[in-house]
Coordinates of C-alpha atoms in Angstrom, one line a residue:
X3 CA -0.1 0.0 0.1
X4 CA 3.0 2.3 0.3
X5 CA 3.1 3.0 -3.4
X6 CA -0.5 4.0 -3.3
X7 CA 0.1 6.7 -0.8
X8 CA 2.6 7.7 -3.3
X9 CA 5.1 10.2 -3.1
X10 CA 6.8 10.9 0.1
X11 CA 6.7 13.8 2.5
X12 CA 7.2 16.7 0.4
X13 CA 4.5 15.6 -2.1
X14 CA 2.3 15.3 0.7
X15 CA 2.8 19.1 1.4
X16 CA 1.9 20.0 -2.2
X17 CA -1.6 21.2 -1.2
X18 CA -0.5 23.1 1.9
X19 CA 0.0 26.4 0.2
X20 CA -3.6 26.8 -0.8
X21 CA -4.7 26.2 3.0
X22 CA -1.8 28.1 4.5
X23 CA -2.6 31.3 2.3
X24 CA -6.1 31.4 3.7
X25 CA -5.4 29.9 7.2
X26 CA -6.4 33.2 8.9
X27 CA -8.4 34.9 6.4
X28 CA -12.0 35.2 7.6
X29 CA -11.3 33.2 10.8
X30 CA -9.6 35.2 13.6
X31 CA -12.5 37.4 14.9
X32 CA -15.3 35.1 13.9
X33 CA -14.2 32.4 16.3
X34 CA -14.0 34.7 19.3
X35 CA -17.4 35.3 20.6
X36 CA -16.5 35.3 24.2
X37 CA -13.6 37.6 23.8
X38 CA -16.0 40.0 21.9
X39 CA -18.0 40.0 25.3
X40 CA -15.0 40.9 27.4
X41 CA -13.1 43.3 25.1
X42 CA -14.8 46.4 26.3
X43 CA -13.5 45.8 29.8
X44 CA -9.8 45.5 28.4
X45 CA -10.2 48.7 26.4
X46 CA -11.5 50.6 29.4
X47 CA -8.5 50.4 31.3
X48 CA -5.1 52.1 30.2
X49 CA -6.4 52.7 26.7
X50 CA -9.4 54.7 28.2
X51 CA -6.7 56.7 30.2
X52 CA -4.8 57.5 27.0
X53 CA -8.1 58.5 25.3
X54 CA -9.1 60.8 28.2
X55 CA -5.7 62.4 28.0
X56 CA -6.2 63.1 24.2
X57 CA -9.8 64.3 24.7
X58 CA -8.6 66.6 27.6
X59 CA -6.0 68.3 25.3
X60 CA -8.6 68.5 22.5
X61 CA -10.9 70.2 24.7
X62 CA -8.2 72.7 25.9
X63 CA -7.5 73.4 22.2
X64 CA -11.2 73.8 21.4
X65 CA -11.6 76.2 24.2
X66 CA -8.5 78.3 23.3
X67 CA -9.8 78.6 19.6
X68 CA -13.1 79.9 20.8
X69 CA -11.4 82.4 23.2
X70 CA -9.3 83.6 20.1
X71 CA -12.5 84.1 18.2
X72 CA -13.8 86.2 21.1
X73 CA -10.8 88.1 21.4
X74 CA -10.8 89.0 17.7
X75 CA -14.4 89.9 17.9
X76 CA -14.0 92.3 21.0
X77 CA -11.1 93.9 19.3
X78 CA -13.1 94.9 16.3
X79 CA -14.4 98.5 16.0
X80 CA -17.2 99.3 18.3
X81 CA -16.3 96.6 20.9
X82 CA -15.0 97.5 24.4
X83 CA -11.9 96.1 25.8
X84 CA -10.1 96.5 29.3
X85 CA -6.8 94.8 29.5
X86 CA -7.3 91.1 28.6
X87 CA -10.9 90.8 29.6
X88 CA -14.4 92.0 28.4
X89 CA -17.6 91.7 30.3
X90 CA -21.1 92.8 29.4
X91 CA -21.0 92.2 25.7
X92 CA -24.3 90.7 24.7
X93 CA -25.5 89.1 21.4
X94 CA -29.1 88.1 21.2
X95 CA -28.5 85.6 18.1
X96 CA -25.6 83.8 19.8
X97 CA -25.0 82.5 23.3
X98 CA -21.8 84.1 24.7
X99 CA -19.1 82.0 26.3
X100 CA -17.9 82.3 29.9
X101 CA -15.1 79.6 30.2
X102 CA -14.6 80.2 34.0
X103 CA -14.6 76.5 34.6
X104 CA -11.9 75.6 32.3
X105 CA -13.2 73.5 29.5
X106 CA -15.6 70.6 29.3
X107 CA -15.5 67.2 27.6
X108 CA -17.3 63.9 27.8
X109 CA -20.9 63.9 28.8
X110 CA -22.4 66.6 26.7
X111 CA -22.6 69.1 24.1
X112 CA -22.6 69.6 20.4
X113 CA -21.0 72.2 18.3
X114 CA -22.1 75.0 20.4
X115 CA -20.3 73.4 23.5
X116 CA -21.4 71.5 26.6
X117 CA -23.7 73.5 29.0
X118 CA -21.0 74.0 31.5
X119 CA -19.3 76.4 29.0
X120 CA -22.4 78.2 27.8
X121 CA -24.0 81.2 29.2
X122 CA -26.7 83.6 27.7
X123 CA -25.8 86.6 29.8
X124 CA -22.0 87.5 29.6
X125 CA -18.8 87.1 27.6
X126 CA -15.6 86.8 29.7
X127 CA -12.4 86.7 27.6
X128 CA -9.2 85.6 29.5
X129 CA -5.8 86.6 28.6
X130 CA -4.0 83.6 27.1
X131 CA -3.0 81.0 29.6
X132 CA -0.1 78.6 29.7
X133 CA -0.9 74.9 30.4
X134 CA 0.4 75.3 34.0
X135 CA -1.9 78.3 34.7
X136 CA -4.9 76.5 33.2
X137 CA -4.2 73.5 35.3
X138 CA -3.9 75.7 38.5
X139 CA -7.1 77.7 37.6
X140 CA -9.1 74.4 37.1
X141 CA -7.8 73.0 40.5
X142 CA -8.8 76.3 42.3
X143 CA -12.2 76.3 40.6
X144 CA -12.7 72.7 41.8
X145 CA -12.0 73.6 45.3
X146 CA -14.6 76.3 44.9
X147 CA -17.2 73.6 44.1
X148 CA -17.8 74.0 40.5
X149 CA -19.0 70.6 39.2
X150 CA -17.5 70.9 35.8
X151 CA -14.1 72.0 37.1
X152 CA -14.3 68.9 39.6
X153 CA -14.7 66.7 36.5
X154 CA -11.8 68.3 34.7
X155 CA -9.7 68.2 37.9
X156 CA -10.4 64.4 38.0
X157 CA -9.4 64.1 34.2
X158 CA -6.3 66.3 34.9
X159 CA -5.0 64.1 37.7
X160 CA -6.1 60.7 36.1
X161 CA -4.1 61.4 32.9
X162 CA -1.2 63.3 34.3
X163 CA 1.2 65.5 32.4
X164 CA -0.9 68.4 31.4
X165 CA 0.5 71.7 33.0
X166 CA 3.1 69.6 34.7
X167 CA 0.4 67.9 37.0
X168 CA 1.6 64.5 38.2
X169 CA -0.8 61.5 37.8
X170 CA -2.6 60.7 40.9
X171 CA -5.4 58.1 40.7
X172 CA -6.5 58.5 44.4
X173 CA -7.1 62.3 44.0
X174 CA -8.5 61.8 40.6
X175 CA -11.2 59.3 42.0
X176 CA -12.0 61.8 44.8
X177 CA -12.7 64.6 42.3
X178 CA -14.6 62.3 39.9
X179 CA -16.8 61.2 43.0
X180 CA -17.5 64.8 44.0
X181 CA -18.6 65.7 40.3
X182 CA -20.6 62.5 40.1
X183 CA -22.5 63.2 43.3
X184 CA -23.3 66.6 41.8
X185 CA -24.9 64.7 38.9
X186 CA -22.1 64.6 36.2
X187 CA -22.7 61.5 34.1
X188 CA -19.2 61.3 32.7
X189 CA -17.8 61.6 36.1
X190 CA -20.0 58.8 37.4
X191 CA -18.7 56.7 34.6
X192 CA -15.2 57.6 35.6
X193 CA -15.9 56.6 39.2
X194 CA -17.3 53.3 38.1
X195 CA -14.4 52.4 35.9
X196 CA -11.8 53.4 38.5
X197 CA -13.7 51.2 41.1
X198 CA -13.8 48.4 38.4
X199 CA -10.2 48.3 37.9
X200 CA -8.8 49.5 41.2
X201 CA -7.5 52.8 40.3
X202 CA -6.9 54.8 43.4
X203 CA -8.6 52.3 45.7
X204 CA -8.9 48.5 45.7
X205 CA -11.3 47.1 43.0
X206 CA -14.9 47.2 44.1
X207 CA -17.0 45.5 41.4
X208 CA -20.4 45.9 43.0
X209 CA -20.0 49.5 43.8
X210 CA -18.5 50.1 40.4
X211 CA -21.6 48.8 38.8
X212 CA -23.7 51.1 40.9
X213 CA -21.7 54.2 39.4
X214 CA -21.9 52.8 36.0
X215 CA -25.6 52.6 36.1
X216 CA -25.8 56.1 37.3
X217 CA -23.6 57.3 34.3
X218 CA -25.7 55.0 31.9
X219 CA -29.0 56.5 33.2
X220 CA -27.4 59.9 32.7
X221 CA -27.0 59.3 29.0
X222 CA -23.2 58.5 29.1
X223 CA -22.7 56.0 26.1
X224 CA -19.7 54.4 27.6
X225 CA -21.4 53.6 30.8
X226 CA -24.4 52.2 28.8
X227 CA -22.1 49.9 27.2
X228 CA -20.5 48.7 30.6
X229 CA -23.9 48.5 32.4
X230 CA -25.4 46.7 29.5
X231 CA -22.7 44.1 29.5
X232 CA -23.0 43.7 33.4
X233 CA -26.8 42.8 32.8
X234 CA -26.0 40.3 30.1
X235 CA -23.4 38.6 32.4
X236 CA -25.0 38.9 35.7
X237 CA -22.0 40.6 37.3
X238 CA -21.5 42.2 40.5
X239 CA -24.4 40.4 42.2
X240 CA -27.1 41.8 39.8
X241 CA -29.4 39.4 38.2
X242 CA -28.9 38.5 34.5
X243 CA -31.3 40.4 32.2
X244 CA -30.4 39.9 28.5
X245 CA -33.3 42.0 27.3
X246 CA -32.3 44.9 29.4
X247 CA -28.7 44.5 28.5
X248 CA -29.5 44.5 24.8
X249 CA -31.5 47.7 25.3
X250 CA -28.6 49.4 27.0
X251 CA -26.1 48.4 24.3
X252 CA -28.6 49.7 21.7
X253 CA -28.6 53.1 23.6
X254 CA -24.9 53.0 23.5
X255 CA -24.7 52.3 19.7
X256 CA -27.1 55.2 19.2
X257 CA -24.8 57.4 21.4
X258 CA -21.9 56.7 19.1
X259 CA -20.0 54.3 21.5
X260 CA -17.6 52.8 19.0
X261 CA -17.1 49.6 20.9
X262 CA -20.7 49.1 21.4
X263 CA -21.2 49.5 17.6
X264 CA -18.3 46.9 17.1
X265 CA -19.9 44.5 19.5
X266 CA -23.5 44.8 18.2
X267 CA -22.2 44.4 14.8
X268 CA -20.1 41.4 15.6
X269 CA -23.0 39.7 17.3
X270 CA -25.4 40.3 14.5
X271 CA -22.8 39.0 12.2
X272 CA -22.5 35.8 14.1
X273 CA -26.2 35.5 15.3
X274 CA -25.3 35.9 19.1
X275 CA -27.1 38.5 21.2
X276 CA -29.2 39.5 18.2
X277 CA -30.5 37.5 15.2
X278 CA -28.0 37.0 12.5
X279 CA -28.3 39.9 10.1
X280 CA -25.1 40.3 8.0
X281 CA -26.3 43.5 6.3
X282 CA -27.0 45.3 9.5
X283 CA -23.7 43.8 11.0
X284 CA -21.8 45.4 7.9
X285 CA -23.5 48.7 8.7
X286 CA -22.8 48.7 12.4
X287 CA -19.1 47.7 11.9
X288 CA -18.7 50.3 9.4
X289 CA -19.8 53.0 11.9
X290 CA -17.3 51.6 14.5
X291 CA -14.5 51.3 11.8
X292 CA -15.2 54.9 10.9
X293 CA -14.1 55.8 14.4
X294 CA -11.0 53.5 14.0
X295 CA -12.2 50.8 16.4
X296 CA -9.4 48.0 15.4
X297 CA -11.7 44.8 15.8
X298 CA -14.5 46.5 13.7
X299 CA -11.9 47.3 10.9
X300 CA -10.8 43.7 11.0
X301 CA -14.2 42.0 11.0
X302 CA -15.5 44.6 8.3
X303 CA -12.4 43.6 6.2
X304 CA -13.3 39.9 6.6
X305 CA -16.9 40.6 5.5
X306 CA -15.7 42.6 2.4
X307 CA -13.2 39.7 1.6
X308 CA -16.0 37.1 1.7
X309 CA -18.8 39.1 0.2
X310 CA -20.7 38.8 3.6
X311 CA -23.6 41.1 4.0
X312 CA -22.8 43.0 0.8
X313 CA -20.7 43.0 -2.4
X314 CA -17.2 41.3 -2.4
X315 CA -14.5 43.8 -2.6
X316 CA -10.9 42.7 -2.1
X317 CA -9.5 46.1 -2.4
X318 CA -11.6 47.5 0.3
X319 CA -10.9 44.3 2.4
X320 CA -7.2 44.9 2.0
X321 CA -7.6 48.6 3.0
X322 CA -9.5 47.7 6.0
X323 CA -7.0 45.0 7.2
X324 CA -4.1 47.6 6.5
X325 CA -5.8 50.2 8.8
X326 CA -6.4 47.6 11.5
X327 CA -2.9 46.4 11.2
X328 CA -1.6 50.1 11.9
X329 CA -3.5 49.7 15.2
X330 CA -1.8 46.5 16.1
X331 CA -4.7 44.3 15.6
X332 CA -3.1 40.9 15.1
X333 CA -5.7 39.1 13.1
X334 CA -5.8 42.0 10.7
X335 CA -2.2 42.0 10.5
X336 CA -2.2 38.3 9.5
X337 CA -4.9 38.8 7.0
X338 CA -3.3 41.9 5.4
X339 CA 0.1 39.8 5.1
X340 CA -1.6 37.0 3.4
X341 CA -3.3 39.5 0.8
X342 CA 0.0 41.1 0.4
X343 CA 1.8 37.9 -0.3
X344 CA -0.9 36.9 -2.9
X345 CA -1.2 40.3 -4.4
X346 CA -5.0 40.4 -3.6
X347 CA -6.8 43.8 -3.4
X348 CA -3.5 45.5 -4.6
X349 CA 0.0 44.8 -5.6
X350 CA 2.1 42.0 -4.1
X351 CA 4.4 43.2 -1.3
X352 CA 6.2 40.3 0.2
X353 CA 8.5 42.6 2.3
X354 CA 5.5 44.4 3.9
X355 CA 3.6 41.0 4.4
X356 CA 6.6 39.5 6.1
X357 CA 7.0 42.5 8.4
X358 CA 3.3 42.3 9.4
X359 CA 3.5 38.6 9.9
X360 CA 6.6 38.7 12.2
X361 CA 5.0 41.4 14.2
X362 CA 1.9 39.6 14.8
X363 CA 3.7 36.4 15.4
X364 CA 6.4 37.8 17.7
X365 CA 5.5 41.0 19.5
X366 CA 1.8 40.3 19.5
X367 CA 2.1 36.5 20.1
X368 CA -0.8 35.8 17.7
X369 CA -1.1 32.1 17.0
X370 CA -2.7 32.3 13.6
X371 CA 0.3 34.5 12.7
X372 CA 2.6 32.1 14.0
X373 CA 1.1 29.2 12.0
X374 CA 1.1 31.2 8.9
X375 CA 4.8 32.3 9.3
X376 CA 5.8 28.8 10.2
X377 CA 4.2 27.4 7.2
X378 CA 5.6 29.8 4.8
X379 CA 9.0 29.4 6.3
X380 CA 8.6 25.6 5.8
X381 CA 7.5 25.9 2.3
X382 CA 9.8 28.9 1.3
X383 CA 6.7 30.6 0.1
X384 CA 7.2 34.4 -0.1
X385 CA 10.4 34.2 2.1
X386 CA 13.5 32.1 2.2
X387 CA 12.8 28.5 3.3
X388 CA 14.1 27.9 6.9
X389 CA 12.7 24.6 8.5
X390 CA 14.3 25.2 11.8
X391 CA 12.7 28.6 12.1
X392 CA 9.6 27.3 10.7
X393 CA 9.4 24.6 13.4
X394 CA 9.9 27.1 16.2
X395 CA 6.9 29.2 15.0
X396 CA 4.8 26.1 14.5
X397 CA 5.5 24.9 18.0
X398 CA 4.6 28.3 19.6
X399 CA 1.3 28.2 17.5
X400 CA 0.6 24.8 18.6
X401 CA 1.3 25.4 22.2
X402 CA -1.5 27.9 22.1
X403 CA -3.7 25.2 20.4
X404 CA -3.9 26.6 17.0
X405 CA -5.5 23.9 15.1
X406 CA -3.8 24.0 11.8
X407 CA -0.4 24.3 13.7
X408 CA -1.3 21.1 15.7
X409 CA -1.7 19.5 12.3
X410 CA 1.5 20.7 10.6
X411 CA 3.8 20.6 13.6
X412 CA 2.2 17.2 14.7
X413 CA 3.2 16.0 11.2
X414 CA 6.8 17.3 11.5
X415 CA 7.1 15.5 14.7
X416 CA 5.5 12.2 13.5
X417 CA 7.8 12.0 10.6
X418 CA 10.8 13.7 12.0
X419 CA 10.9 16.3 9.3
X420 CA 13.1 19.3 10.5
X421 CA 12.7 18.2 14.1
X422 CA 13.7 15.2 16.3
X423 CA 11.2 12.4 15.6
X424 CA 8.6 11.8 18.4
X425 CA 5.8 10.1 16.7
X426 CA 3.6 9.4 19.7
X427 CA 3.7 13.2 20.6
X428 CA 3.1 14.1 16.9
X429 CA 0.1 11.7 16.5
X430 CA -1.5 13.1 19.7
X431 CA -1.2 16.6 18.2
X432 CA -2.7 15.6 14.9
X433 CA -5.6 13.9 16.6
X434 CA -6.2 17.1 18.9
X435 CA -6.1 19.2 15.8
X436 CA -8.4 17.0 13.8
X437 CA -10.7 16.8 16.6
X438 CA -10.9 20.8 16.8
X439 CA -11.8 20.6 13.0
X440 CA -8.4 21.3 11.3
X441 CA -8.6 19.7 7.9
X442 CA -4.9 19.7 7.5
X443 CA -4.6 17.7 10.8
X444 CA -7.3 15.2 9.6
X445 CA -5.4 14.8 6.3
X446 CA -2.0 14.0 8.0
X447 CA -3.7 11.9 10.6
X448 CA -5.4 9.8 8.0
X449 CA -2.2 9.5 6.0
X450 CA 0.0 8.4 8.9
X451 CA -2.7 5.8 10.2
X452 CA -3.3 4.4 6.9
X453 CA 0.3 3.7 6.1
X454 CA 1.2 0.1 6.8
X455 CA 5.0 0.9 7.2
X456 CA 4.4 4.3 9.1
X457 CA 5.8 5.5 12.4
X458 CA 3.0 4.3 14.4
X459 CA 0.7 1.2 14.2
X460 CA -1.6 1.2 11.3
X461 CA -5.3 1.8 12.3
X462 CA -7.4 1.4 9.2
X463 CA -10.9 2.3 10.8
X464 CA -9.8 5.5 12.3
X465 CA -7.6 6.4 9.2
X466 CA -10.8 5.9 7.0
X467 CA -12.8 8.4 9.2
X468 CA -10.1 11.2 8.8
X469 CA -9.4 10.5 5.3
X470 CA -13.2 10.9 4.6
X471 CA -13.1 14.3 6.6
X472 CA -10.2 15.4 4.4
X473 CA -11.7 14.2 1.2
X474 CA -15.0 16.0 1.8
X475 CA -13.1 19.2 2.5
X476 CA -11.4 18.8 -0.8
X477 CA -7.9 17.5 0.0
X478 CA -6.6 15.3 -2.8
X479 CA -4.6 13.0 -0.5
X480 CA -7.8 12.3 1.5
X481 CA -9.7 11.6 -1.6
X482 CA -7.0 9.1 -2.8
X483 CA -6.7 7.2 0.5
X484 CA -10.5 7.2 1.3
X485 CA -11.1 6.1 -2.3
X486 CA -8.7 3.1 -1.9
X487 CA -10.2 2.3 1.5
X488 CA -13.6 2.0 -0.1
X489 CA -12.2 0.1 -3.3
X490 CA -10.4 -2.5 -1.0
X491 CA -12.7 -2.5 2.1
X492 CA -9.9 -1.1 4.3
X493 CA -11.4 -0.2 7.6
X494 CA -14.9 0.5 5.9
X495 CA -17.4 -1.7 4.1
X496 CA -16.3 -2.4 0.6
X497 CA -17.9 -0.1 -2.0
X498 CA -16.1 -0.1 -5.3
X499 CA -18.3 2.4 -7.0
X500 CA -18.1 5.0 -4.4
X501 CA -14.3 4.3 -4.2
X502 CA -14.0 4.9 -7.8
X503 CA -16.0 8.2 -7.5
X504 CA -13.3 9.6 -5.0
X505 CA -10.4 8.2 -7.0
X506 CA -11.8 9.9 -10.1
X507 CA -12.2 13.1 -8.2
X508 CA -8.6 13.1 -7.1
X509 CA -7.4 12.3 -10.5
X510 CA -9.5 15.0 -12.1
X511 CA -7.7 17.5 -9.8
X512 CA -4.4 16.5 -11.1
X513 CA -3.3 13.7 -8.7
X514 CA -1.4 11.3 -10.8
X515 CA -1.2 8.6 -8.2
X516 CA -5.0 8.3 -8.2
X517 CA -5.0 7.6 -11.9
X518 CA -3.0 4.3 -11.2
X519 CA -5.8 2.9 -9.3
X520 CA -8.8 3.8 -11.6
X521 CA -10.6 0.7 -13.0
X522 CA -13.7 1.6 -15.2
X523 CA -15.2 -1.7 -14.1
X524 CA -15.6 -0.2 -10.6
X525 CA -17.8 2.6 -11.8
X526 CA -20.6 0.2 -12.9

């Protein structure tokens, strides 16, 4: 039977390229429903601190621009100016600005500015301040009991750096709490997140949810997301309420919360918290992607690549994967690399593809990238062949239970190809990968168990089961071996006609070894 299997190790790998190239495409995020439900928490921590720092500076810059407009307006003919400040100027067609509480941000306001900045009575124009002077004034106004200033004092201390103010989580939490007690929804959300993650105090999940609920009820989209997720998961001693949780998530989506848009889109794509609706999933993911939400960019890229929920557009898929790769989304890095190797959606770029793949596999420890890099190094596909390095990456991916890596690395161990032979360990990996649904593992396991002179005892019934799996998935080697099993009754009841059908299929796809076993009499 050895000759029927035909061809040796490298021929058995001839089909690997087609599978390797798409090993991660369309797979990474679709398989992570549970991580979708937890991602908002990971983002809410240090990434939220950085976002708050950026928002704080943006608010300061926006306020300064408005002050400049007022200075110019009040220096025009007919205006009154005394030193650097003017009071008493009124304009019935426009609300005047009194930025006595510093600047606002988070929890309100459109183009006209949050309520804390608005006044319909007077205009006060300050002289230009340094960052240090602005920080000192905000802290002084917070001490005087101004709610918006207390919120800004909390942001100032939570983010650190502005105006030379050092980060101090405990003091930030104290100011957030004061502002929240005065009814500031953004501050209530900040208190909830500080207590959730233990910033400034030990973590207090139940108390955190109380404040997050206040923020949600005050209209803060981020709190609506957090509170909705808590209801869905029954956290902090609260009862699980899926319907209420979905309502709060929908409110967060309507409020423009990008992570809520991603989560709602992703769940509609998979049919989880909401019924499956690919078109609506694509729409919601596009909203989040427009706000540079990395996972939304990656999932939307997958949908464009597959023509899921709308037209197939490989150029757009590659653009989205590239954008997400720039945000260090490892699945998107892997998919962008695979498309760049192939020249799909744009010109081939092996150098950039390799850089993305190495970054995702190494720095980000992404198992799919480790498998893709290892397989390409083993084959020499798009980069120089290096079996030793290939084995290193495949071993790392297999250690994370990446199912295709279990298949390929298990095969290397089984046959001693590029690594010291350990057939027992290799077959155990192959079996784990095959049971997890890896076609590659099923094909290699079917091969090694079918081979009567292989490195492990022959097991024809189990071989037939895995060869059938591989055959039905379109793998030529599986078609050959399953066809032979049916033709000769090896581990399965003999069925020469069905065996001929599988051998004919393998031969038609170009497998010369299958032609040797075709007998027209079997087709009758």
